[in-house]
PDB file of C-alpha atoms in Angstrom:
ATOM      1  CA  MET A  28      82.559 350.281  21.284  1.00  0.00           C
ATOM      2  CA  GLN A  29      84.178 352.584  23.773  1.00  0.00           C
ATOM      3  CA  THR A  30      82.747 352.836  27.268  1.00  0.00           C
ATOM      4  CA  ILE A  31      83.773 354.284  30.597  1.00  0.00           C
ATOM      5  CA  TRP A  32      84.742 352.043  33.616  1.00  0.00           C
ATOM      6  CA  LEU A  33      83.166 348.817  32.305  1.00  0.00           C
ATOM      7  CA  SER A  34      83.027 346.945  29.014  1.00  0.00           C
ATOM      8  CA  GLY A  35      79.887 347.057  26.788  1.00  0.00           C
ATOM      9  CA  THR A  36      78.836 343.549  27.901  1.00  0.00           C
ATOM     10  CA  GLU A  37      79.423 344.556  31.508  1.00  0.00           C
ATOM     11  CA  TRP A  38      77.179 347.572  31.170  1.00  0.00           C
ATOM     12  CA  LEU A  39      74.535 345.392  29.575  1.00  0.00           C
ATOM     13  CA  ALA A  40      74.811 343.112  32.663  1.00  0.00           C
ATOM     14  CA  VAL A  41      74.276 346.100  34.866  1.00  0.00           C
ATOM     15  CA  LEU A  42      71.178 346.991  32.896  1.00  0.00           C
ATOM     16  CA  ARG A  43      69.923 343.468  33.110  1.00  0.00           C
ATOM     17  CA  ILE A  44      70.520 343.289  36.827  1.00  0.00           C
ATOM     18  CA  GLY A  45      68.881 346.663  37.355  1.00  0.00           C
ATOM     19  CA  LEU A  46      65.792 345.455  35.513  1.00  0.00           C
ATOM     20  CA  GLY A  47      65.846 342.396  37.738  1.00  0.00           C
ATOM     21  CA  LEU A  48      65.993 344.535  40.837  1.00  0.00           C
ATOM     22  CA  TRP A  49      63.086 346.586  39.517  1.00  0.00           C
ATOM     23  CA  TRP A  50      60.968 343.325  39.168  1.00  0.00           C
ATOM     24  CA  LEU A  51      62.048 342.302  42.698  1.00  0.00           C
ATOM     25  CA  GLU A  52      60.957 345.664  44.062  1.00  0.00           C
ATOM     26  CA  SER A  53      57.530 345.202  42.255  1.00  0.00           C
ATOM     27  CA  TRP A  54      57.256 341.830  44.086  1.00  0.00           C
ATOM     28  CA  ARG A  55      58.596 343.089  47.437  1.00  0.00           C
ATOM     29  CA  HIS A  56      56.119 346.000  47.783  1.00  0.00           C
ATOM     30  CA  LYS A  57      53.031 343.963  46.818  1.00  0.00           C
ATOM     31  CA  ASP A  58      50.599 343.304  49.669  1.00  0.00           C
ATOM     32  CA  ARG A  59      50.618 339.545  49.120  1.00  0.00           C
ATOM     33  CA  LYS A  60      48.092 338.882  51.822  1.00  0.00           C
ATOM     34  CA  GLY A  61      45.736 341.331  50.132  1.00  0.00           C
ATOM     35  CA  TRP A  62      46.391 339.800  46.713  1.00  0.00           C
ATOM     36  CA  PHE A  63      45.990 336.183  47.828  1.00  0.00           C
ATOM     37  CA  GLU A  64      43.371 336.380  50.633  1.00  0.00           C
ATOM     38  CA  ARG A  65      41.273 339.422  49.747  1.00  0.00           C
ATOM     39  CA  GLY A  66      41.812 339.504  45.950  1.00  0.00           C
ATOM     40  CA  THR A  67      42.726 343.176  45.994  1.00  0.00           C
ATOM     41  CA  GLY A  68      45.069 343.148  43.042  1.00  0.00           C
ATOM     42  CA  ILE A  69      42.691 341.299  40.706  1.00  0.00           C
ATOM     43  CA  ALA A  70      39.793 343.393  41.956  1.00  0.00           C
ATOM     44  CA  TRP A  71      41.670 346.571  41.123  1.00  0.00           C
ATOM     45  CA  ALA A  72      42.562 345.179  37.641  1.00  0.00           C
ATOM     46  CA  ALA A  73      38.927 344.131  37.112  1.00  0.00           C
ATOM     47  CA  ASP A  74      37.820 347.680  37.847  1.00  0.00           C
ATOM     48  CA  VAL A  75      40.337 349.096  35.357  1.00  0.00           C
ATOM     49  CA  ALA A  76      39.475 346.454  32.678  1.00  0.00           C
ATOM     50  CA  GLY A  77      35.717 346.974  33.178  1.00  0.00           C
ATOM     51  CA  LYS A  78      36.023 350.640  32.358  1.00  0.00           C
ATOM     52  CA  HIS A  79      38.557 350.221  29.537  1.00  0.00           C
ATOM     53  CA  ARG A  80      37.704 351.801  26.163  1.00  0.00           C
ATOM     54  CA  TRP A  81      38.880 348.861  24.225  1.00  0.00           C
ATOM     55  CA  GLY A  82      36.412 345.982  24.073  1.00  0.00           C
ATOM     56  CA  VAL A  83      39.171 343.455  23.577  1.00  0.00           C
ATOM     57  CA  VAL A  84      40.580 344.281  27.032  1.00  0.00           C
ATOM     58  CA  ARG A  85      37.225 344.012  28.729  1.00  0.00           C
ATOM     59  CA  THR A  86      36.439 340.763  26.910  1.00  0.00           C
ATOM     60  CA  GLY A  87      39.937 339.278  27.471  1.00  0.00           C
ATOM     61  CA  PHE A  88      39.849 340.038  31.141  1.00  0.00           C
ATOM     62  CA  ARG A  89      36.346 338.522  31.524  1.00  0.00           C
ATOM     63  CA  ARG A  90      37.426 335.337  29.707  1.00  0.00           C
ATOM     64  CA  VAL A  91      40.987 334.759  31.079  1.00  0.00           C
ATOM     65  CA  VAL A  92      41.109 336.486  34.550  1.00  0.00           C
ATOM     66  CA  GLU A  93      37.590 336.548  36.034  1.00  0.00           C
ATOM     67  CA  PRO A  94      36.993 332.851  36.070  1.00  0.00           C
ATOM     68  CA  ARG A  95      40.315 332.191  37.979  1.00  0.00           C
ATOM     69  CA  PRO A  96      41.185 335.256  40.035  1.00  0.00           C
ATOM     70  CA  LYS A  97      43.147 333.437  42.761  1.00  0.00           C
ATOM     71  CA  LEU A  98      45.228 331.511  40.205  1.00  0.00           C
ATOM     72  CA  ILE A  99      46.035 334.695  38.234  1.00  0.00           C
ATOM     73  CA  ALA A 100      46.938 336.534  41.464  1.00  0.00           C
ATOM     74  CA  TYR A 101      49.515 333.872  42.279  1.00  0.00           C
ATOM     75  CA  VAL A 102      50.768 333.860  38.652  1.00  0.00           C
ATOM     76  CA  VAL A 103      51.254 337.653  38.549  1.00  0.00           C
ATOM     77  CA  VAL A 104      52.919 337.950  41.918  1.00  0.00           C
ATOM     78  CA  TYR A 105      55.275 334.991  41.545  1.00  0.00           C
ATOM     79  CA  ALA A 106      55.973 335.836  37.913  1.00  0.00           C
ATOM     80  CA  GLU A 107      57.442 339.096  39.151  1.00  0.00           C
ATOM     81  CA  LEU A 108      59.543 337.262  41.691  1.00  0.00           C
ATOM     82  CA  ALA A 109      60.781 334.732  39.101  1.00  0.00           C
ATOM     83  CA  LEU A 110      61.563 337.520  36.613  1.00  0.00           C
ATOM     84  CA  GLY A 111      63.580 339.418  39.250  1.00  0.00           C
ATOM     85  CA  LEU A 112      65.513 336.454  40.391  1.00  0.00           C
ATOM     86  CA  GLY A 113      66.158 335.156  36.859  1.00  0.00           C
ATOM     87  CA  LEU A 114      67.416 338.557  35.640  1.00  0.00           C
ATOM     88  CA  VAL A 115      69.594 339.317  38.668  1.00  0.00           C
ATOM     89  CA  ALA A 116      71.210 335.889  38.555  1.00  0.00           C
ATOM     90  CA  GLY A 117      71.240 335.771  34.811  1.00  0.00           C
ATOM     91  CA  PHE A 118      69.512 332.376  34.738  1.00  0.00           C
ATOM     92  CA  LEU A 119      67.392 331.565  31.698  1.00  0.00           C
ATOM     93  CA  THR A 120      67.796 335.258  30.876  1.00  0.00           C
ATOM     94  CA  PRO A 121      66.234 335.225  27.376  1.00  0.00           C
ATOM     95  CA  VAL A 122      63.170 333.480  28.728  1.00  0.00           C
ATOM     96  CA  ALA A 123      62.900 336.010  31.532  1.00  0.00           C
ATOM     97  CA  LEU A 124      63.408 338.942  29.197  1.00  0.00           C
ATOM     98  CA  VAL A 125      60.688 337.757  26.806  1.00  0.00           C
ATOM     99  CA  ALA A 126      58.281 336.958  29.737  1.00  0.00           C
ATOM    100  CA  GLY A 127      58.997 340.347  31.318  1.00  0.00           C
ATOM    101  CA  LEU A 128      58.463 342.126  27.988  1.00  0.00           C
ATOM    102  CA  LEU A 129      55.076 340.419  27.590  1.00  0.00           C
ATOM    103  CA  LEU A 130      54.036 341.144  31.110  1.00  0.00           C
ATOM    104  CA  ASN A 131      54.979 344.774  30.773  1.00  0.00           C
ATOM    105  CA  LEU A 132      53.036 344.991  27.481  1.00  0.00           C
ATOM    106  CA  LEU A 133      50.001 343.480  29.198  1.00  0.00           C
ATOM    107  CA  TYR A 134      50.295 345.993  31.982  1.00  0.00           C
ATOM    108  CA  LEU A 135      50.771 348.789  29.482  1.00  0.00           C
ATOM    109  CA  VAL A 136      47.653 347.823  27.535  1.00  0.00           C
ATOM    110  CA  LEU A 137      45.504 347.351  30.702  1.00  0.00           C
ATOM    111  CA  MET A 138      46.532 350.687  32.077  1.00  0.00           C
ATOM    112  CA  ILE A 139      46.787 352.575  28.778  1.00  0.00           C
ATOM    113  CA  HIS A 140      44.829 355.500  30.218  1.00  0.00           C
ATOM    114  CA  ASP A 141      46.812 355.710  33.509  1.00  0.00           C
ATOM    115  CA  TRP A 142      49.808 357.815  32.582  1.00  0.00           C
ATOM    116  CA  ALA A 143      51.415 357.497  36.029  1.00  0.00           C
ATOM    117  CA  GLU A 144      52.116 353.788  35.338  1.00  0.00           C
ATOM    118  CA  GLN A 145      52.974 354.091  31.668  1.00  0.00           C
ATOM    119  CA  GLY A 146      56.493 355.374  32.052  1.00  0.00           C
ATOM    120  CA  GLN A 147      57.485 352.460  34.246  1.00  0.00           C
ATOM    121  CA  ASN A 148      56.013 349.811  31.936  1.00  0.00           C
ATOM    122  CA  ALA A 149      57.328 351.455  28.797  1.00  0.00           C
ATOM    123  CA  MET A 150      60.881 351.801  30.164  1.00  0.00           C
ATOM    124  CA  MET A 151      60.891 348.240  31.472  1.00  0.00           C
ATOM    125  CA  ALA A 152      59.702 346.889  28.199  1.00  0.00           C
ATOM    126  CA  LEU A 153      62.383 348.943  26.387  1.00  0.00           C
ATOM    127  CA  ILE A 154      65.104 347.621  28.687  1.00  0.00           C
ATOM    128  CA  SER A 155      63.881 344.101  28.111  1.00  0.00           C
ATOM    129  CA  LEU A 156      64.018 344.593  24.364  1.00  0.00           C
ATOM    130  CA  VAL A 157      67.521 346.081  24.395  1.00  0.00           C
ATOM    131  CA  ALA A 158      68.859 343.437  26.791  1.00  0.00           C
ATOM    132  CA  LEU A 159      67.411 340.695  24.645  1.00  0.00           C
ATOM    133  CA  ALA A 160      68.692 342.035  21.369  1.00  0.00           C
ATOM    134  CA  ALA A 161      72.176 342.736  22.874  1.00  0.00           C
ATOM    135  CA  MET A 162      72.220 339.312  24.601  1.00  0.00           C
ATOM    136  CA  ALA A 163      72.805 340.743  28.045  1.00  0.00           C
ATOM    137  CA  TRP A 164      73.405 337.304  29.515  1.00  0.00           C
ATOM    138  CA  GLN A 165      77.010 337.114  28.191  1.00  0.00           C
ATOM    139  CA  THR A 166      78.604 338.531  31.421  1.00  0.00           C
ATOM    140  CA  TRP A 167      77.998 338.125  35.096  1.00  0.00           C
ATOM    141  CA  SER A 168      75.311 335.505  34.609  1.00  0.00           C
ATOM    142  CA  LEU A 169      74.667 331.817  35.374  1.00  0.00           C
ATOM    143  CA  ASP A 170      73.791 331.452  31.711  1.00  0.00           C
ATOM    144  CA  ALA A 171      77.337 332.385  30.713  1.00  0.00           C
ATOM    145  CA  ALA A 172      78.829 330.153  33.468  1.00  0.00           C
ATOM    146  CA  PHE A 173      76.842 327.194  32.169  1.00  0.00           C
ATOM    147  CA  GLY A 174      77.402 328.004  28.476  1.00  0.00           C
ATOM    148  CA  LEU A 175      73.741 328.531  27.845  1.00  0.00           C
ATOM    149  CA  PHE A 176      72.343 330.717  24.989  1.00  0.00           C
ATOM    150  CA  LEU A 177      75.725 331.433  23.370  1.00  0.00           C
TER     151      LEU A 177
END
């Protein structure tokens, strides 16, 4: 493989780190006080899920999220932080990539009718898939330094 400036594995590390920074920005711009104290994030998602065309989304939200809104708010917010940190540092990278892919797919399905959000979720899911398949933790990562996932 020929590349410009960096090697192929270094470009994959750039892609992985960029995805991590994207997750960190998702975490940074969240109104955590609103999410944790007023339940704004889950209330918004409940409104979206309640109007969803697909019954499985409405039912799944009612069964999984509605009984535990505060817990799910913490899980979502801190999952985005953990994904960002893990991908930027390259620590437990395959785990972070799979978890991020699943979270993006959940967001994609929940907001299937909101085209403004779909590009972001689709691209983040694609980057996760490519980084996972290309083992983007081989360079510039704690995983490589510790000899993990070789």
